[in-house]
């Protein structure tokens, strides 16, 4: 959509802005009819990469290690307003607020200077309005900035200076002792300074009361700007969640609202970056020689680490494989029987032939399967397990061929990535009980003596996990030592959905084989309708990588102290609190779990989602 204004009766293009949530033609009409235009500053011309402006107080709280800084800062502002009213004034200043700040061990002057500097670092041009603003300036029509703010005009001059706009007329409530919001007296000052009748002035802003109702009461024209990226984010949401939504608004406008890319940006990006920071710290502590980002969970982790100029990691790679591939590599003739429970696991509801398909083994012909009473119409059930175990055992020679191929390829793969006997290796996996690590160690032990560490996003509080910890080195960013048992339980209950955020735009790796160009994966697309899975995984991954591009620079610019868990918290919030839109989108994903997928039924993530 094109917004136009006029100069010397010529149409001048101001900007091209698709998907605007406000009526651009109405704004254009009002601009044309106005002799001068006033713009609100915060959340109209300039925005902060935060969902809630007060989240800046949490940044300051972290910087100065004052956990209740937000509450203290709010209380100081309330007291400053009380003193203002007692004194008969109409606006407060930043100095007034910090004159009321309770003792913390850090001087009020230092805190006030830090807040001023942080606000300067936060504000940046609103991509929806700033081009319009600049183009309007070029027409020669008088343009001013009118803002209710406890910061003085000096702040606005500094904020505008990098854009060559420090000369603009400013009407700031803290300097004028008049506001937009209360009686609209600031608009009287604007009109007087401009020397124009109020009905020839247009004010543009985002606040219904201060920017629409009050100027109209004073006789001005008013236009209510509504951000197209405006989203409702709980005020109790974490700082990382606030930053994610804020960055989406100001830095990633090409990401479609309500898309899987948006989910990847806000939740997957934060989780991936936080987890990657944690992996880096653990690898340093453990003296790891090589980090293996296991497929598919390590896809985005490896890509982001690769994109960083200095990842801080030892040697690392995206390592193809899975619990299925490594378990098959460990199966031999002499131990085949003990792996029958694995081959039958999660099989109920599948067709018998699908038990073989999901491990990369070609089943007998449909006629033979039917003659065995295991035809396509048969559904696996507990009553059929004994018969299926007998069938798998009888068919073991074909299965063992695949197992041997996997074993040879795994050894070649270990050498190919540069591992040798004695290497300290970290396996990076999303979670949950250490089964993939167990399978890897079991398969590798006869091939190469490695010192293996398992690094997990979350480890569940299950008997299986506790049992494996007796023999496996396992550590997790999210566990009952870093958060509550209830939070761990909620994440584990929603583990299938969590895994979507650590997936890759390729099918499940169920085996390995040596090809002409080295070791290649054997992939399983799953059974049933899985057509959209790769597209969804690609969108999620794109969102994750876009977030990573912007987050690091912002964190450095704002000096936001954050632990790996604090960075990753948005994903944890997603699965510990009800968040309807995101959950609805996740619920539409179908047949994500290739191991349990079948032509006989369709399973959506909605079947797995559980919230307390």
XYZ file of C-alpha atoms in Angstrom:
612
model
C 0.000 0.000 0.000
C 1.317 3.478 -0.883
C 0.894 6.458 1.370
C 1.080 9.743 -0.490
C 1.381 13.374 0.453
C 1.587 16.507 -1.651
C 4.218 19.160 -2.183
C 3.582 21.913 -4.718
C 0.535 19.950 -5.842
C 2.706 16.966 -6.798
C 2.025 13.485 -5.475
C 5.029 12.295 -3.484
C 5.464 8.640 -2.569
C 6.141 8.270 1.120
C 6.504 4.542 1.556
C 5.486 1.049 0.554
C 4.265 -0.846 3.589
C 2.415 -4.120 3.027
C 0.140 -5.642 5.644
C -0.489 -2.454 7.585
C -3.011 -2.766 10.403
C -4.079 0.876 10.139
C -5.962 2.708 7.406
C -3.145 4.149 5.289
C -5.519 5.982 2.974
C -7.121 7.767 5.930
C -3.716 8.729 7.293
C -2.768 10.039 3.875
C -5.951 12.109 3.682
C -5.347 13.619 7.116
C -1.718 14.438 6.334
C -2.767 16.179 3.134
C -5.353 18.265 4.957
C -3.067 19.242 7.847
C -0.821 22.310 7.933
C 1.483 20.586 10.454
C 1.857 17.085 11.833
C 2.729 16.024 15.380
C 4.041 12.537 16.113
C 4.150 10.616 19.352
C 7.636 9.220 20.010
C 7.477 5.954 21.979
C 5.691 3.036 20.283
C 4.882 5.230 17.278
C 8.024 6.711 15.747
C 10.416 4.687 17.861
C 9.977 1.289 19.465
C 11.777 -0.871 21.976
C 12.557 -4.549 21.266
C 10.476 -5.524 24.285
C 6.877 -6.669 24.544
C 6.369 -4.534 27.656
C 8.324 -1.285 28.252
C 8.603 -2.040 31.973
C 10.640 -5.130 31.134
C 13.536 -2.698 30.842
C 13.415 -2.571 34.643
C 14.172 -6.300 34.730
C 17.270 -5.694 32.619
C 18.441 -3.089 35.139
C 17.627 -5.457 37.980
C 19.901 -8.086 36.453
C 22.658 -5.599 35.723
C 22.787 -4.485 39.359
C 21.750 -7.809 40.945
C 18.642 -6.229 42.514
C 15.954 -8.946 42.186
C 13.066 -6.657 43.164
C 14.216 -3.673 41.111
C 10.982 -3.538 39.071
C 8.852 -3.289 42.217
C 11.138 -0.637 43.731
C 11.150 1.357 40.503
C 7.339 1.236 40.255
C 6.980 2.332 43.878
C 9.378 5.231 43.333
C 7.357 6.433 40.341
C 4.102 6.258 42.314
C 5.675 8.293 45.104
C 7.073 10.797 42.583
C 3.555 11.352 41.225
C 2.217 11.816 44.747
C 4.829 14.478 45.480
C 4.132 16.098 42.095
C 0.451 16.471 42.920
C 1.220 17.829 46.372
C 3.491 20.435 44.819
C 0.848 21.388 42.233
C 2.940 20.282 39.268
C 1.653 18.359 36.241
C 4.549 16.047 35.298
C 7.488 14.233 36.864
C 11.083 13.827 35.712
C 13.486 10.916 35.906
C 15.275 12.797 38.683
C 12.015 13.017 40.615
C 11.597 9.252 40.392
C 15.073 8.429 41.646
C 14.734 10.960 44.445
C 12.064 8.570 45.760
C 14.016 5.352 45.147
C 14.556 3.208 48.239
C 18.062 2.343 49.390
C 19.589 -0.684 47.621
C 23.327 -0.386 48.149
C 23.656 1.196 44.699
C 23.447 4.968 44.523
C 20.285 6.414 43.004
C 22.410 8.537 40.660
C 24.115 5.453 39.276
C 20.792 3.699 38.757
C 19.284 6.777 37.110
C 22.210 7.086 34.691
C 21.945 3.378 33.890
C 18.240 3.681 33.104
C 18.869 6.695 30.884
C 21.607 4.823 28.994
C 19.464 1.709 28.671
C 16.532 3.655 27.235
C 18.870 5.185 24.655
C 20.187 1.746 23.750
C 16.678 0.326 23.487
C 14.930 2.784 21.174
C 15.118 2.311 17.446
C 13.024 3.512 14.518
C 9.662 1.861 14.022
C 9.867 0.201 10.589
C 6.156 0.827 10.024
C 6.246 4.579 10.590
C 9.761 5.928 10.281
C 9.973 5.956 6.490
C 6.687 7.834 6.372
C 8.050 10.293 8.924
C 11.273 10.899 6.969
C 9.437 11.330 3.686
C 7.024 13.766 5.284
C 9.966 15.857 6.500
C 11.182 16.084 2.910
C 7.943 17.751 1.857
C 8.719 20.797 3.972
C 5.521 20.536 5.984
C 6.129 21.381 9.689
C 6.635 18.206 11.701
C 7.099 18.010 15.482
C 7.437 15.355 18.171
C 5.064 15.445 21.146
C 5.613 13.023 23.997
C 4.468 12.352 27.536
C 7.676 11.254 29.219
C 9.652 11.801 32.397
C 12.827 11.979 30.295
C 13.885 15.452 29.212
C 14.323 16.802 25.691
C 18.063 16.020 25.955
C 17.197 12.333 25.769
C 15.157 12.777 22.595
C 17.881 14.871 20.999
C 20.408 12.097 21.680
C 18.021 9.466 20.311
C 17.387 11.478 17.140
C 21.018 12.509 16.598
C 22.131 9.290 14.795
C 19.342 9.862 12.269
C 20.248 13.488 11.617
C 17.042 14.695 13.269
C 18.290 16.375 16.429
C 16.988 19.725 15.134
C 13.318 18.716 15.210
C 10.951 20.732 17.421
C 10.257 18.779 20.613
C 7.333 19.116 23.012
C 8.135 16.919 26.001
C 5.914 16.821 29.073
C 8.831 16.673 31.523
C 10.137 20.004 30.173
C 6.790 21.701 29.552
C 5.117 20.723 32.840
C 2.085 19.776 30.778
C 0.854 16.471 29.413
C -1.160 14.929 26.643
C -2.791 12.330 28.847
C -4.361 14.408 31.635
C -5.941 17.594 30.279
C -4.229 17.695 26.889
C -2.515 20.976 27.760
C 0.629 19.926 25.906
C -1.340 20.293 22.665
C -2.142 23.914 23.570
C 1.609 24.557 23.776
C 2.188 22.825 20.424
C -0.458 24.939 18.694
C 0.845 28.165 20.247
C 4.442 27.464 19.208
C 3.413 26.520 15.680
C 1.162 29.556 15.439
C -1.594 27.483 13.869
C -5.262 26.891 14.637
C -5.656 23.545 16.352
C -7.910 22.202 13.600
C -5.025 22.505 11.130
C -2.746 20.239 13.200
C -2.738 16.459 12.957
C -1.423 14.322 15.819
C -0.415 10.689 15.199
C 0.086 8.266 18.072
C -0.675 4.841 19.509
C -2.437 5.644 22.793
C -6.223 5.896 22.598
C -6.505 8.427 25.414
C -3.371 10.561 25.087
C -2.998 10.449 21.303
C -6.612 10.336 20.093
C -9.170 11.498 22.619
C -7.182 14.360 24.186
C -6.038 16.001 20.922
C -9.567 15.796 19.513
C -10.874 17.451 22.675
C -8.423 20.267 21.957
C -9.645 20.581 18.376
C -6.764 18.770 16.659
C -7.150 16.079 14.075
C -5.944 12.719 15.383
C -4.941 9.409 13.866
C -4.745 6.267 15.960
C -1.703 4.242 14.935
C -1.981 0.535 15.633
C 1.094 -1.637 15.194
C 0.529 -4.580 12.862
C 2.774 -6.730 15.074
C 0.933 -5.843 18.252
C 0.538 -8.978 20.331
C -0.820 -9.690 23.766
C 2.023 -10.939 25.921
C 1.436 -11.662 29.579
C 3.067 -9.107 31.850
C 4.323 -12.038 33.900
C 6.176 -13.446 30.881
C 9.930 -13.821 31.174
C 12.331 -11.165 29.960
C 13.520 -13.516 27.207
C 9.948 -13.956 25.974
C 9.503 -10.187 25.966
C 12.713 -9.749 23.968
C 11.627 -12.435 21.499
C 8.334 -10.694 20.770
C 10.065 -7.323 20.650
C 12.691 -8.510 18.196
C 9.977 -10.043 16.040
C 8.301 -6.634 15.890
C 11.353 -4.571 14.992
C 13.794 -6.968 13.326
C 11.946 -9.842 11.719
C 8.972 -8.324 9.992
C 9.230 -10.750 7.092
C 8.190 -13.569 9.425
C 4.484 -14.154 9.024
C 2.292 -13.827 12.093
C 0.830 -17.122 13.260
C 3.396 -19.168 11.321
C 5.713 -21.982 12.348
C 8.590 -19.613 11.596
C 7.200 -17.280 14.259
C 7.089 -20.165 16.747
C 10.678 -20.995 15.840
C 11.732 -17.373 16.278
C 10.151 -16.729 19.692
C 10.477 -20.136 21.328
C 12.885 -22.304 19.351
C 15.441 -19.538 18.856
C 15.669 -18.765 22.546
C 15.824 -22.450 23.507
C 18.497 -23.211 20.933
C 20.713 -20.280 21.903
C 20.350 -20.936 25.620
C 21.083 -24.627 25.192
C 24.082 -23.863 22.967
C 25.525 -21.542 25.634
C 25.049 -24.276 28.205
C 26.721 -26.900 25.989
C 29.675 -24.561 25.528
C 30.066 -24.152 29.300
C 29.746 -27.894 29.990
C 32.200 -28.847 27.251
C 34.762 -26.487 28.772
C 34.264 -27.926 32.272
C 34.435 -31.540 31.074
C 37.403 -30.997 28.750
C 35.503 -32.410 25.787
C 37.472 -32.937 22.561
C 34.543 -33.213 20.168
C 30.869 -32.255 20.335
C 28.459 -34.380 18.334
C 25.179 -32.577 17.687
C 23.005 -35.625 17.113
C 20.449 -35.639 14.323
C 17.793 -34.450 14.242
C 17.851 -32.601 17.549
C 21.173 -30.893 16.925
C 20.431 -29.447 13.489
C 19.837 -25.801 14.425
C 22.399 -25.971 17.237
C 25.138 -26.968 14.814
C 24.114 -24.418 12.193
C 24.102 -21.560 14.692
C 27.440 -22.660 16.146
C 28.843 -22.828 12.606
C 27.564 -19.330 11.816
C 29.262 -17.792 14.839
C 32.706 -16.378 14.176
C 33.930 -17.864 17.449
C 31.636 -20.549 18.777
C 33.757 -21.235 21.853
C 33.290 -24.956 21.234
C 35.882 -27.657 20.636
C 35.627 -29.525 17.334
C 31.993 -30.175 16.553
C 29.787 -31.605 13.824
C 26.238 -32.557 12.987
C 26.334 -36.293 13.629
C 23.853 -38.472 11.766
C 22.114 -41.187 13.688
C 19.407 -41.974 16.202
C 18.501 -44.425 18.905
C 17.228 -46.697 16.121
C 20.426 -46.531 14.063
C 22.746 -47.073 17.033
C 20.623 -49.851 18.524
C 20.632 -51.698 15.211
C 24.416 -51.306 15.061
C 24.653 -53.045 18.444
C 22.509 -56.046 17.457
C 24.357 -59.248 16.616
C 23.360 -62.888 16.234
C 24.319 -63.722 19.801
C 22.285 -60.907 21.400
C 19.356 -60.706 18.986
C 16.778 -62.056 21.416
C 17.448 -59.408 24.046
C 16.583 -56.694 21.534
C 13.164 -58.089 20.640
C 11.448 -55.760 23.176
C 13.054 -52.810 21.382
C 11.854 -54.021 17.976
C 8.321 -54.397 19.363
C 8.251 -51.133 21.335
C 5.529 -48.642 20.435
C 4.133 -51.082 17.858
C 0.504 -51.286 18.934
C -1.778 -50.105 16.132
C 0.842 -50.600 13.423
C 0.642 -53.139 10.630
C 3.177 -55.988 11.123
C 5.164 -55.005 8.024
C 5.670 -51.512 9.490
C 7.794 -52.977 12.287
C 10.364 -53.831 9.628
C 9.927 -50.683 7.548
C 10.738 -48.423 10.509
C 14.156 -50.098 10.939
C 14.967 -50.036 7.232
C 14.372 -53.724 6.572
C 12.454 -54.857 3.502
C 9.466 -56.960 4.644
C 8.487 -60.228 2.952
C 5.950 -59.944 0.167
C 2.368 -59.028 1.121
C 1.275 -62.559 0.201
C 3.809 -64.178 2.526
C 2.834 -61.821 5.342
C -0.824 -62.659 4.755
C -0.056 -66.396 4.771
C 1.631 -65.904 8.143
C -1.478 -64.223 9.478
C 0.349 -60.889 9.555
C -1.230 -59.179 6.562
C -1.851 -55.480 6.028
C -5.277 -55.672 7.662
C -3.784 -56.923 10.954
C -3.200 -54.430 13.767
C -0.472 -55.034 16.298
C -1.789 -55.504 19.823
C -0.361 -56.974 23.044
C -2.092 -60.243 22.209
C -0.018 -60.443 19.019
C 3.383 -59.616 20.573
C 4.442 -63.228 21.133
C 3.643 -64.191 17.559
C 5.453 -61.118 16.240
C 8.503 -61.892 18.377
C 8.627 -65.350 16.807
C 8.283 -63.849 13.338
C 11.077 -61.311 13.945
C 13.350 -64.016 15.299
C 12.693 -66.196 12.259
C 13.403 -63.201 10.022
C 16.513 -62.224 11.977
C 18.983 -62.958 9.196
C 17.539 -60.174 7.054
C 17.472 -57.860 10.053
C 21.065 -58.749 10.942
C 22.226 -57.741 7.462
C 20.984 -54.224 8.145
C 22.540 -54.310 11.614
C 25.917 -55.287 10.199
C 25.714 -52.538 7.566
C 24.994 -49.994 10.304
C 27.876 -51.231 12.452
C 30.425 -50.975 9.635
C 29.171 -47.555 8.627
C 29.252 -46.307 12.233
C 32.915 -47.264 12.623
C 33.762 -45.561 9.332
C 31.796 -42.510 10.467
C 33.649 -42.243 13.779
C 36.962 -42.209 11.935
C 35.605 -39.843 9.291
C 34.798 -37.133 11.851
C 38.215 -37.484 13.460
C 37.523 -39.541 16.574
C 40.091 -41.915 18.022
C 40.395 -44.189 21.015
C 40.441 -42.104 24.192
C 38.589 -39.117 22.714
C 36.248 -37.255 25.044
C 32.972 -36.955 23.171
C 29.811 -35.039 24.056
C 26.532 -36.268 22.583
C 24.061 -33.381 22.397
C 20.429 -34.488 22.458
C 17.147 -32.896 23.519
C 16.428 -35.559 26.220
C 14.846 -37.472 27.998
C 16.052 -40.690 29.563
C 19.431 -41.225 27.942
C 18.254 -43.996 25.613
C 20.095 -42.696 22.555
C 23.302 -42.290 24.549
C 22.908 -45.832 25.881
C 22.455 -47.157 22.343
C 25.447 -45.159 21.078
C 27.755 -46.386 23.831
C 26.587 -49.964 23.391
C 27.243 -49.845 19.649
C 30.553 -47.977 19.846
C 32.151 -49.805 22.756
C 33.355 -52.793 20.671
C 34.511 -50.421 17.897
C 36.356 -47.635 19.696
C 37.083 -46.739 23.321
C 35.504 -43.302 23.755
C 34.789 -41.275 26.880
C 31.164 -40.245 26.337
C 29.251 -37.381 27.966
C 25.536 -36.879 27.369
C 24.379 -33.241 27.183
C 20.610 -32.765 27.304
C 18.140 -29.924 27.151
C 16.071 -31.732 29.789
C 16.347 -34.998 31.685
C 13.142 -36.484 33.038
C 12.638 -37.741 36.567
C 11.976 -41.336 35.577
C 13.307 -44.635 36.929
C 14.876 -45.321 33.525
C 16.843 -42.074 33.632
C 18.018 -42.639 37.221
C 19.092 -46.177 36.368
C 21.114 -45.068 33.349
C 22.843 -42.373 35.366
C 24.513 -45.158 37.326
C 26.598 -46.069 34.272
C 26.361 -43.060 31.927
C 27.684 -39.518 32.289
C 24.528 -37.441 31.802
C 23.804 -33.784 32.518
C 20.987 -31.447 31.508
C 20.351 -27.726 31.389
C 16.804 -28.270 32.673
C 16.580 -30.534 35.693
C 15.339 -30.469 39.265
C 18.580 -28.794 40.314
C 17.842 -25.772 38.108
C 14.038 -25.612 38.218
C 11.076 -27.258 39.912
C 10.098 -30.900 39.588
C 6.686 -29.735 38.316
C 8.323 -27.807 35.480
C 10.449 -30.803 34.490
C 7.349 -33.000 34.577
C 5.416 -30.590 32.342
C 8.229 -30.435 29.794
C 8.529 -34.198 29.763
C 4.761 -34.619 29.386
C 4.956 -32.434 26.261
C 8.228 -33.924 25.004
C 6.969 -34.773 21.516
C 6.015 -31.128 20.925
C 9.280 -29.903 22.467
C 11.193 -32.086 20.022
C 9.601 -30.224 17.111
C 11.642 -27.163 18.106
C 14.837 -29.219 17.888
C 13.995 -30.986 14.668
C 15.571 -30.752 11.219
C 14.193 -30.381 7.702
C 15.033 -33.977 6.855
C 13.409 -37.275 7.746
C 14.419 -39.447 10.686
C 17.797 -41.155 10.376
C 17.182 -44.842 11.055
C 20.452 -46.197 9.742
C 23.860 -45.547 8.230
C 25.548 -46.897 5.126
C 28.834 -46.361 3.357
C 28.277 -44.734 -0.019
C 30.500 -43.427 -2.780
C 31.006 -40.125 -0.933
C 31.411 -41.493 2.545
C 28.847 -42.373 5.164
C 25.260 -41.623 4.196
C 22.057 -41.691 6.224
C 19.209 -44.121 5.733
C 16.061 -42.040 6.190
C 12.563 -42.930 7.265
C 9.808 -40.605 6.068
C 7.350 -42.343 8.346
C 4.065 -43.830 7.322
C 0.783 -42.096 6.737
C 0.484 -38.404 5.922
C 3.869 -36.783 6.595
C 3.940 -34.452 3.590
C 4.025 -31.226 5.619
C 6.633 -32.230 8.193
C 9.711 -31.114 6.283
C 8.123 -27.783 5.419
C 7.181 -27.184 9.039
C 10.643 -28.154 10.260
C 12.187 -25.841 7.669
C 10.012 -22.937 8.811
C 10.817 -23.558 12.467
C 14.530 -23.745 11.665
C 14.395 -20.516 9.665
C 12.751 -18.783 12.604
C 15.428 -20.111 14.965
C 18.282 -18.946 12.766
C 16.712 -15.514 12.235
C 16.383 -15.082 16.003
C 20.012 -16.051 16.501
C 21.115 -13.450 13.958
C 19.560 -10.648 15.995
C 19.634 -11.743 19.623
C 23.381 -11.709 20.197
C 23.816 -8.156 18.946
C 20.878 -6.968 21.042
C 22.119 -8.677 24.198
C 25.518 -7.063 23.763
C 24.000 -3.659 23.008
C 21.770 -3.752 26.053
C 24.211 -5.565 28.338
C 21.573 -8.079 29.413
C 23.061 -10.582 31.857
C 21.371 -13.927 31.227
C 22.128 -17.501 32.141
C 21.591 -20.219 29.523
C 18.391 -21.250 31.302
C 17.100 -17.674 31.404
C 17.716 -17.314 27.664
C 15.908 -20.588 26.943
C 12.974 -19.900 29.264
C 10.397 -18.925 26.568
C 10.169 -22.548 25.419
C 9.684 -23.689 28.990
C 6.943 -21.091 29.448
C 5.258 -22.377 26.315
C 4.819 -25.814 27.839
C 4.125 -24.812 31.429
C 1.494 -22.141 30.755
C -1.588 -22.038 28.540
C -0.807 -20.109 25.348
C -3.680 -20.821 23.002
C -2.497 -19.623 19.581
C 0.883 -21.337 19.767
C -0.626 -24.523 21.135
C -3.262 -24.614 18.391
C -0.601 -24.328 15.710
C 1.496 -27.050 17.294
C -1.542 -29.273 17.616
C -2.006 -29.297 13.844
C 1.322 -31.095 13.216
C 0.613 -34.694 12.211
C 2.631 -37.912 12.414
C 5.758 -36.220 13.759
C 6.917 -39.374 15.568
C 8.168 -41.606 12.753
C 8.711 -44.603 15.063
C 5.046 -44.700 16.011
C 3.611 -43.534 12.695
C 1.376 -45.826 10.680
C -0.798 -45.923 7.609
C -3.521 -47.207 9.928
C -3.931 -44.052 11.960
C -3.067 -40.380 12.048
C -1.683 -38.781 15.180
C -1.493 -35.053 15.712
C 0.669 -33.286 18.265
C -2.608 -32.259 19.873
C -2.839 -35.883 21.045
C 0.403 -35.414 23.007
C -0.015 -31.898 24.418
C -0.675 -31.825 28.160
C -0.855 -28.797 30.417
C -1.327 -28.616 34.133
